[in-house]
PDB file of C-alpha atoms in Angstrom:
ATOM      1  CA  MET A 115      17.577  37.285  12.097  1.00 39.00           C
ATOM      2  CA  GLN A 116      18.077  33.783  13.124  1.00 39.00           C
ATOM      3  CA  PRO A 117      18.105  31.031  10.471  1.00 41.00           C
ATOM      4  CA  THR A 118      15.227  28.643  10.333  1.00 41.00           C
ATOM      5  CA  HIS A 119      15.420  24.832  10.280  1.00 42.00           C
ATOM      6  CA  PRO A 120      12.782  22.614   8.614  1.00 45.00           C
ATOM      7  CA  THR A 121      11.339  19.797  10.563  1.00 47.00           C
ATOM      8  CA  VAL A 122      10.189  16.540   9.143  1.00 47.00           C
ATOM      9  CA  PHE A 123       7.058  17.657   7.456  1.00 51.00           C
ATOM     10  CA  GLY A 124       7.767  21.303   6.895  1.00 48.00           C
ATOM     11  CA  GLN A 125       7.422  23.103  10.194  1.00 48.00           C
ATOM     12  CA  THR A 126      10.192  25.585  10.957  1.00 46.00           C
ATOM     13  CA  THR A 127      11.773  26.670  14.203  1.00 43.00           C
ATOM     14  CA  THR A 128      14.308  29.515  15.020  1.00 42.00           C
ATOM     15  CA  ASP A 129      16.491  27.374  17.058  1.00 42.00           C
ATOM     16  CA  GLY A 130      16.451  23.974  15.374  1.00 42.00           C
ATOM     17  CA  SER A 131      14.060  22.521  17.997  1.00 39.00           C
ATOM     18  CA  VAL A 132      10.946  20.685  16.997  1.00 43.00           C
ATOM     19  CA  HIS A 133       7.704  22.374  18.177  1.00 48.00           C
ATOM     20  CA  SER A 134       4.613  20.412  18.915  1.00 54.00           C
ATOM     21  CA  LEU A 135       2.304  20.029  16.128  1.00 66.00           C
ATOM     22  CA  SER A 136       0.049  22.925  15.360  1.00 82.00           C
ATOM     23  CA  ARG A 137      -3.741  22.361  15.669  1.00 83.00           C
ATOM     24  CA  ALA A 138      -4.028  22.401  11.835  1.00 81.00           C
ATOM     25  CA  HIS A 139      -1.427  19.623  11.515  1.00 86.00           C
ATOM     26  CA  ARG A 140      -2.868  17.579  14.330  1.00 88.00           C
ATOM     27  CA  ARG A 141      -6.217  17.913  12.374  1.00 91.00           C
ATOM     28  CA  GLU A 142      -4.592  16.674   9.202  1.00 92.00           C
ATOM     29  CA  VAL A 143      -3.087  13.597  11.058  1.00 92.00           C
ATOM     30  CA  GLY A 144      -6.462  12.775  12.393  1.00 92.00           C
ATOM     31  CA  ALA A 145      -8.229  13.174   9.030  1.00 93.00           C
ATOM     32  CA  GLY A 146      -5.611  11.079   7.309  1.00 93.00           C
ATOM     33  CA  ALA A 147      -6.098   8.217   9.871  1.00 94.00           C
ATOM     34  CA  LEU A 148      -9.878   8.414   9.437  1.00 93.00           C
ATOM     35  CA  ALA A 149      -9.573   8.458   5.585  1.00 92.00           C
ATOM     36  CA  MET A 150      -7.458   5.239   5.923  1.00 93.00           C
ATOM     37  CA  LEU A 151      -9.695   3.327   8.202  1.00 91.00           C
ATOM     38  CA  PRO A 152     -12.196   2.053   5.360  1.00 87.00           C
ATOM     39  CA  PHE A 153      -9.093   0.636   3.534  1.00 87.00           C
ATOM     40  CA  VAL A 154      -7.791  -1.154   6.481  1.00 88.00           C
ATOM     41  CA  VAL A 155     -11.277  -2.857   7.100  1.00 84.00           C
ATOM     42  CA  GLY A 156     -11.465  -3.696   3.390  1.00 79.00           C
ATOM     43  CA  TYR A 157      -8.008  -5.423   3.516  1.00 81.00           C
ATOM     44  CA  VAL A 158      -8.672  -7.571   6.342  1.00 83.00           C
ATOM     45  CA  PRO A 159      -9.410 -10.733   4.427  1.00 78.00           C
ATOM     46  CA  PHE A 160      -6.349 -10.143   2.352  1.00 80.00           C
ATOM     47  CA  GLY A 161      -4.268  -9.504   5.529  1.00 84.00           C
ATOM     48  CA  LEU A 162      -5.611 -12.907   7.021  1.00 83.00           C
ATOM     49  CA  LEU A 163      -4.656 -14.667   3.869  1.00 81.00           C
ATOM     50  CA  VAL A 164      -1.066 -13.302   3.918  1.00 85.00           C
ATOM     51  CA  GLY A 165      -0.992 -14.297   7.755  1.00 87.00           C
ATOM     52  CA  VAL A 166      -2.042 -17.772   6.923  1.00 84.00           C
ATOM     53  CA  ALA A 167       0.680 -18.053   4.139  1.00 84.00           C
ATOM     54  CA  ILE A 168       3.328 -16.808   6.765  1.00 88.00           C
ATOM     55  CA  ALA A 169       2.195 -19.561   9.251  1.00 86.00           C
ATOM     56  CA  ARG A 170       2.632 -22.110   6.713  1.00 82.00           C
ATOM     57  CA  SER A 171       6.157 -21.043   5.645  1.00 83.00           C
ATOM     58  CA  THR A 172       9.242 -22.854   6.894  1.00 83.00           C
ATOM     59  CA  ASP A 173      10.438 -19.882   8.883  1.00 84.00           C
ATOM     60  CA  TRP A 174       7.294 -17.909  10.048  1.00 86.00           C
ATOM     61  CA  PHE A 175       9.183 -15.198  11.902  1.00 88.00           C
ATOM     62  CA  ALA A 176      11.403 -14.274   8.925  1.00 85.00           C
ATOM     63  CA  ALA A 177       8.302 -14.321   6.662  1.00 86.00           C
ATOM     64  CA  TRP A 178       6.391 -12.129   9.200  1.00 90.00           C
ATOM     65  CA  THR A 179       9.391  -9.433   9.310  1.00 87.00           C
ATOM     66  CA  GLY A 180       8.664  -9.145   5.418  1.00 84.00           C
ATOM     67  CA  THR A 181       5.321  -7.544   6.274  1.00 87.00           C
ATOM     68  CA  ILE A 182       7.250  -4.369   6.785  1.00 85.00           C
ATOM     69  CA  THR A 183      10.341  -4.780   4.587  1.00 82.00           C
ATOM     70  CA  VAL A 184       8.327  -5.790   1.537  1.00 83.00           C
ATOM     71  CA  TYR A 185       5.243  -3.569   2.391  1.00 83.00           C
ATOM     72  CA  GLY A 186       3.011  -4.923  -0.271  1.00 81.00           C
ATOM     73  CA  GLY A 187       0.624  -7.652   0.341  1.00 80.00           C
ATOM     74  CA  SER A 188       0.556  -8.863  -3.375  1.00 77.00           C
ATOM     75  CA  ALA A 189       4.330  -9.038  -3.476  1.00 80.00           C
ATOM     76  CA  GLN A 190       4.737 -10.638  -0.148  1.00 82.00           C
ATOM     77  CA  LEU A 191       2.110 -13.219  -0.861  1.00 79.00           C
ATOM     78  CA  ALA A 192       3.756 -14.038  -4.315  1.00 78.00           C
ATOM     79  CA  LEU A 193       7.116 -14.328  -2.648  1.00 81.00           C
ATOM     80  CA  LEU A 194       5.776 -16.782   0.057  1.00 82.00           C
ATOM     81  CA  GLN A 195       4.078 -18.979  -2.569  1.00 77.00           C
ATOM     82  CA  LEU A 196       6.940 -19.065  -5.010  1.00 78.00           C
ATOM     83  CA  LEU A 197       9.346 -20.086  -2.151  1.00 79.00           C
ATOM     84  CA  ALA A 198       6.817 -22.698  -0.758  1.00 76.00           C
ATOM     85  CA  GLY A 199       6.540 -23.985  -4.287  1.00 75.00           C
ATOM     86  CA  GLY A 200      10.238 -24.562  -4.503  1.00 77.00           C
ATOM     87  CA  ALA A 201      11.287 -21.692  -6.564  1.00 76.00           C
ATOM     88  CA  ALA A 202      14.726 -20.273  -6.304  1.00 80.00           C
ATOM     89  CA  ALA A 203      15.200 -17.398  -3.963  1.00 79.00           C
ATOM     90  CA  TRP A 204      16.269 -14.941  -6.722  1.00 81.00           C
ATOM     91  CA  THR A 205      13.191 -15.927  -8.811  1.00 80.00           C
ATOM     92  CA  ALA A 206      10.815 -15.309  -5.902  1.00 79.00           C
ATOM     93  CA  ALA A 207      12.625 -11.879  -5.140  1.00 80.00           C
ATOM     94  CA  GLY A 208      12.561 -10.914  -8.771  1.00 80.00           C
ATOM     95  CA  ALA A 209       8.708 -11.612  -8.859  1.00 78.00           C
ATOM     96  CA  ALA A 210       8.166  -9.439  -5.684  1.00 79.00           C
ATOM     97  CA  VAL A 211      10.209  -6.548  -7.203  1.00 80.00           C
ATOM     98  CA  LEU A 212       8.284  -6.844 -10.443  1.00 79.00           C
ATOM     99  CA  ILE A 213       5.012  -6.716  -8.742  1.00 78.00           C
ATOM    100  CA  ASN A 214       5.970  -3.817  -6.663  1.00 78.00           C
ATOM    101  CA  ALA A 215       7.276  -1.933  -9.621  1.00 80.00           C
ATOM    102  CA  ARG A 216       3.958  -0.549 -10.310  1.00 77.00           C
ATOM    103  CA  LEU A 217       4.548   1.756  -7.226  1.00 82.00           C
ATOM    104  CA  LEU A 218       7.059   3.819  -9.377  1.00 82.00           C
ATOM    105  CA  VAL A 219       3.981   4.989 -11.394  1.00 79.00           C
ATOM    106  CA  TYR A 220       2.169   5.923  -8.223  1.00 82.00           C
ATOM    107  CA  SER A 221       5.178   7.838  -6.855  1.00 84.00           C
ATOM    108  CA  MET A 222       4.911  10.323  -9.811  1.00 84.00           C
ATOM    109  CA  ALA A 223       1.433  11.487  -8.493  1.00 83.00           C
ATOM    110  CA  LEU A 224       3.133  12.482  -5.106  1.00 88.00           C
ATOM    111  CA  LEU A 225       5.728  14.646  -6.626  1.00 88.00           C
ATOM    112  CA  PRO A 226       3.885  17.947  -6.018  1.00 89.00           C
ATOM    113  CA  THR A 227       3.576  17.040  -2.228  1.00 90.00           C
ATOM    114  CA  PHE A 228       7.087  15.558  -1.624  1.00 91.00           C
ATOM    115  CA  ALA A 229       9.336  16.887  -4.305  1.00 88.00           C
ATOM    116  CA  SER A 230      10.555  19.867  -2.123  1.00 89.00           C
ATOM    117  CA  ALA A 231      10.969  17.631   0.984  1.00 89.00           C
ATOM    118  CA  ARG A 232      14.331  16.550   2.435  1.00 91.00           C
ATOM    119  CA  LEU A 233      15.723  13.336   1.366  1.00 91.00           C
ATOM    120  CA  PRO A 234      14.928  11.447   4.548  1.00 91.00           C
ATOM    121  CA  VAL A 235      11.320  12.553   4.228  1.00 91.00           C
ATOM    122  CA  ARG A 236      11.048  11.511   0.499  1.00 91.00           C
ATOM    123  CA  LEU A 237      12.515   8.164   1.395  1.00 90.00           C
ATOM    124  CA  ALA A 238      10.034   7.541   4.327  1.00 90.00           C
ATOM    125  CA  ALA A 239       7.105   8.534   2.097  1.00 90.00           C
ATOM    126  CA  ALA A 240       8.247   6.198  -0.685  1.00 89.00           C
ATOM    127  CA  ALA A 241       8.677   3.354   1.743  1.00 87.00           C
ATOM    128  CA  PHE A 242       4.958   3.295   2.753  1.00 91.00           C
ATOM    129  CA  LEU A 243       3.586   4.071  -0.738  1.00 90.00           C
ATOM    130  CA  ILE A 244       0.908   1.463  -1.629  1.00 88.00           C
ATOM    131  CA  GLU A 245      -2.438   1.789  -3.299  1.00 86.00           C
ATOM    132  CA  PRO A 246      -4.378   2.916  -0.149  1.00 89.00           C
ATOM    133  CA  THR A 247      -1.874   5.666   0.719  1.00 92.00           C
ATOM    134  CA  TRP A 248      -1.652   6.757  -2.932  1.00 90.00           C
ATOM    135  CA  VAL A 249      -5.499   7.063  -3.089  1.00 89.00           C
ATOM    136  CA  VAL A 250      -5.673   9.093   0.200  1.00 92.00           C
ATOM    137  CA  ALA A 251      -2.841  11.241  -0.909  1.00 91.00           C
ATOM    138  CA  LEU A 252      -4.543  12.097  -4.179  1.00 89.00           C
ATOM    139  CA  GLN A 253      -7.961  12.742  -2.536  1.00 89.00           C
ATOM    140  CA  ARG A 254      -6.269  15.119  -0.059  1.00 91.00           C
ATOM    141  CA  ALA A 255      -4.306  16.963  -2.927  1.00 89.00           C
ATOM    142  CA  GLU A 256      -7.706  17.937  -4.498  1.00 88.00           C
ATOM    143  CA  SER A 257      -8.633  19.919  -1.354  1.00 87.00           C
ATOM    144  CA  PRO A 258      -7.224  23.235  -0.458  1.00 89.00           C
ATOM    145  CA  GLY A 259      -4.263  23.231   1.872  1.00 86.00           C
ATOM    146  CA  THR A 260      -0.591  23.830   2.217  1.00 90.00           C
ATOM    147  CA  VAL A 261       2.022  21.155   1.258  1.00 90.00           C
ATOM    148  CA  SER A 262       2.925  20.691   4.895  1.00 90.00           C
ATOM    149  CA  GLU A 263      -0.725  19.940   5.733  1.00 91.00           C
ATOM    150  CA  ARG A 264      -0.819  17.301   2.958  1.00 93.00           C
ATOM    151  CA  ARG A 265       2.298  15.571   4.172  1.00 94.00           C
ATOM    152  CA  TRP A 266       0.811  15.277   7.751  1.00 94.00           C
ATOM    153  CA  HIS A 267      -2.288  14.002   6.176  1.00 94.00           C
ATOM    154  CA  TYR A 268      -0.262  11.224   4.498  1.00 94.00           C
ATOM    155  CA  ALA A 269       1.519  10.588   7.696  1.00 94.00           C
ATOM    156  CA  GLY A 270      -1.662   9.919   9.684  1.00 94.00           C
ATOM    157  CA  ALA A 271      -2.797   7.604   6.932  1.00 94.00           C
ATOM    158  CA  THR A 272       0.351   5.814   6.923  1.00 94.00           C
ATOM    159  CA  VAL A 273       0.343   5.171  10.598  1.00 94.00           C
ATOM    160  CA  VAL A 274      -3.101   3.686  10.609  1.00 95.00           C
ATOM    161  CA  LEU A 275      -2.394   1.551   7.506  1.00 94.00           C
ATOM    162  CA  THR A 276       0.817   0.201   8.893  1.00 93.00           C
ATOM    163  CA  PHE A 277      -0.308  -0.855  12.400  1.00 95.00           C
ATOM    164  CA  GLY A 278      -3.649  -2.050  11.119  1.00 93.00           C
ATOM    165  CA  TRP A 279      -2.004  -4.329   8.483  1.00 93.00           C
ATOM    166  CA  LEU A 280       0.521  -5.652  10.982  1.00 93.00           C
ATOM    167  CA  LEU A 281      -2.313  -6.461  13.377  1.00 94.00           C
ATOM    168  CA  VAL A 282      -4.482  -8.166  10.823  1.00 91.00           C
ATOM    169  CA  VAL A 283      -1.500 -10.062   9.344  1.00 91.00           C
ATOM    170  CA  THR A 284      -0.494 -11.158  12.942  1.00 92.00           C
ATOM    171  CA  GLY A 285      -4.058 -12.380  13.335  1.00 89.00           C
ATOM    172  CA  GLY A 286      -3.852 -14.408  10.203  1.00 86.00           C
ATOM    173  CA  LEU A 287      -0.532 -15.828  11.390  1.00 89.00           C
ATOM    174  CA  ALA A 288      -2.301 -17.013  14.747  1.00 86.00           C
ATOM    175  CA  LEU A 289      -5.194 -18.332  12.707  1.00 81.00           C
ATOM    176  CA  GLY A 290      -2.989 -20.188  10.339  1.00 78.00           C
ATOM    177  CA  GLN A 291      -1.460 -22.223  13.111  1.00 75.00           C
ATOM    178  CA  LEU A 292      -4.876 -23.577  13.877  1.00 72.00           C
ATOM    179  CA  SER A 293      -6.638 -26.302  11.995  1.00 57.00           C
ATOM    180  CA  THR A 294     -10.021 -24.927  11.218  1.00 54.00           C
ATOM    181  CA  PRO A 295     -12.503 -25.153   8.253  1.00 52.00           C
ATOM    182  CA  SER A 296     -13.063 -21.396   8.515  1.00 51.00           C
ATOM    183  CA  LEU A 297      -9.667 -20.856   6.646  1.00 51.00           C
ATOM    184  CA  SER A 298     -11.423 -22.029   3.301  1.00 51.00           C
ATOM    185  CA  VAL A 299     -13.541 -18.841   3.331  1.00 52.00           C
ATOM    186  CA  ILE A 300     -10.588 -16.438   3.387  1.00 53.00           C
ATOM    187  CA  GLY A 301      -9.675 -16.889  -0.305  1.00 53.00           C
ATOM    188  CA  PRO A 302     -13.073 -15.812  -1.626  1.00 51.00           C
ATOM    189  CA  LEU A 303     -13.168 -12.872   0.956  1.00 52.00           C
ATOM    190  CA  CYS A 304      -9.758 -11.924  -0.185  1.00 56.00           C
ATOM    191  CA  LEU A 305     -10.813 -11.647  -3.934  1.00 54.00           C
ATOM    192  CA  VAL A 306     -13.724  -9.415  -2.821  1.00 54.00           C
ATOM    193  CA  ALA A 307     -11.490  -7.185  -0.768  1.00 54.00           C
ATOM    194  CA  ILE A 308      -9.007  -6.820  -3.558  1.00 58.00           C
ATOM    195  CA  VAL A 309     -11.563  -6.153  -6.283  1.00 57.00           C
ATOM    196  CA  THR A 310     -14.087  -3.858  -4.563  1.00 56.00           C
ATOM    197  CA  PRO A 311     -11.789  -0.838  -3.905  1.00 59.00           C
ATOM    198  CA  HIS A 312     -10.528  -0.842  -7.440  1.00 57.00           C
ATOM    199  CA  LEU A 313     -14.106  -0.389  -8.905  1.00 56.00           C
ATOM    200  CA  ARG A 314     -14.206   3.123  -7.758  1.00 59.00           C
ATOM    201  CA  LEU A 315     -10.856   4.073  -9.281  1.00 61.00           C
ATOM    202  CA  PRO A 316     -10.662   5.726 -12.823  1.00 62.00           C
ATOM    203  CA  GLY A 317     -10.504   2.725 -15.201  1.00 63.00           C
ATOM    204  CA  GLY A 318     -11.107   0.337 -12.272  1.00 66.00           C
ATOM    205  CA  ILE A 319     -13.965  -1.699 -13.753  1.00 73.00           C
ATOM    206  CA  ALA A 320     -11.918  -2.189 -17.194  1.00 75.00           C
ATOM    207  CA  ALA A 321      -8.873  -3.323 -15.168  1.00 70.00           C
ATOM    208  CA  VAL A 322     -10.882  -5.798 -12.998  1.00 70.00           C
ATOM    209  CA  ILE A 323     -12.529  -7.378 -16.166  1.00 79.00           C
ATOM    210  CA  ALA A 324      -9.192  -7.544 -17.927  1.00 78.00           C
ATOM    211  CA  ALA A 325      -7.590  -9.206 -14.876  1.00 73.00           C
ATOM    212  CA  GLY A 326     -10.369 -11.652 -14.576  1.00 74.00           C
ATOM    213  CA  ALA A 327     -10.197 -12.579 -18.311  1.00 81.00           C
ATOM    214  CA  ALA A 328      -6.461 -12.919 -18.293  1.00 78.00           C
ATOM    215  CA  THR A 329      -6.711 -15.237 -15.120  1.00 73.00           C
ATOM    216  CA  LEU A 330      -9.203 -17.527 -16.897  1.00 78.00           C
ATOM    217  CA  LEU A 331      -7.049 -17.447 -19.971  1.00 82.00           C
ATOM    218  CA  GLY A 332      -3.993 -18.439 -17.859  1.00 73.00           C
ATOM    219  CA  VAL A 333      -5.848 -21.255 -16.262  1.00 72.00           C
ATOM    220  CA  ALA A 334      -7.158 -22.458 -19.686  1.00 78.00           C
ATOM    221  CA  MET A 335      -3.450 -22.495 -20.936  1.00 80.00           C
ATOM    222  CA  THR A 336      -2.434 -24.301 -17.810  1.00 76.00           C
ATOM    223  CA  LEU A 337       0.294 -21.649 -17.215  1.00 66.00           C
ATOM    224  CA  PRO A 338       2.343 -21.899 -13.949  1.00 62.00           C
ATOM    225  CA  SER A 339       0.660 -20.477 -10.918  1.00 57.00           C
ATOM    226  CA  GLY A 340       3.235 -17.966 -10.504  1.00 54.00           C
ATOM    227  CA  VAL A 341       2.830 -16.527 -13.925  1.00 62.00           C
ATOM    228  CA  ILE A 342      -1.049 -16.204 -13.878  1.00 65.00           C
ATOM    229  CA  PRO A 343      -1.039 -13.257 -11.209  1.00 63.00           C
ATOM    230  CA  LEU A 344       1.640 -11.374 -13.341  1.00 62.00           C
ATOM    231  CA  LEU A 345      -0.408 -11.827 -16.525  1.00 68.00           C
ATOM    232  CA  ALA A 346      -3.451 -10.616 -14.765  1.00 70.00           C
ATOM    233  CA  MET A 347      -1.749  -7.484 -13.438  1.00 66.00           C
ATOM    234  CA  ALA A 348      -0.343  -6.732 -16.762  1.00 69.00           C
ATOM    235  CA  ALA A 349      -3.668  -6.978 -18.346  1.00 75.00           C
ATOM    236  CA  ALA A 350      -5.344  -4.868 -15.570  1.00 71.00           C
ATOM    237  CA  VAL A 351      -2.632  -2.038 -16.058  1.00 67.00           C
ATOM    238  CA  VAL A 352      -3.056  -1.992 -20.039  1.00 74.00           C
ATOM    239  CA  ALA A 353      -6.920  -2.003 -19.683  1.00 74.00           C
ATOM    240  CA  GLY A 354      -7.033   0.574 -16.859  1.00 67.00           C
ATOM    241  CA  LEU A 355      -4.743   2.983 -18.508  1.00 66.00           C
ATOM    242  CA  GLY A 356      -6.572   2.680 -21.797  1.00 70.00           C
ATOM    243  CA  ALA A 357      -9.964   3.379 -20.176  1.00 67.00           C
ATOM    244  CA  THR A 358      -8.571   6.262 -18.246  1.00 61.00           C
ATOM    245  CA  ARG A 359      -7.116   7.880 -21.333  1.00 63.00           C
ATOM    246  CA  LYS A 360     -10.255   7.372 -23.223  1.00 62.00           C
ATOM    247  CA  GLY A 361     -12.258   8.961 -20.582  1.00 57.00           C
ATOM    248  CA  THR A 362      -9.892  11.989 -20.423  1.00 53.00           C
ATOM    249  CA  ARG A 363     -10.186  12.435 -24.037  1.00 55.00           C
ATOM    250  CA  ALA A 364     -13.943  12.287 -23.788  1.00 55.00           C
TER     251      ALA A 364
END
């Protein structure tokens, strides 16, 4: 019997070559892509806001490449704002790392799907882990199917999110280079885009309320602008986890 060789998402061959995707896997890629589309649409205002911030940075090309290397709109926006405000590079980078540290918690939920995968596959999955891909992966895990099918579903969702986000941020970059009053509406739209998807998550309402209260408290205390988002996120995490655990016990 000839040895089998695993491919990227779990298919095997007898000679080490990569066969074309099976019908089931192609279906999973398409389903993952469709599941991600509403998230991409919802993040359009946020992506435009990030693009405008990139356009106003001193080196827009370097800031634009961070769209992939940072792969987190909140962290990228905080990084750009802190650098624009004159913060030291290590301070801005530390804030971005702190914001993206929440992804460590999300990664635990994907262990059943990717724990048995090869290291390059696990690294690739982790590189594109963010709230939308996390939610799509959890939703797919609740349905019947093999681990390989769930991985292909995640891959389809990741491709759509990556290209969609890049497209929207690039559009915001082009928009930010123009002087137009329409830019004033991006901030409120961004707030709606960020808040609305979280209302559907377990503990989401409590998290949103806590984040809003923490923001108002930070403004009232005249805290630095870079500290207020961190305070709001911490309050949201505590409130969200508390509400989720309370609901589980009930």
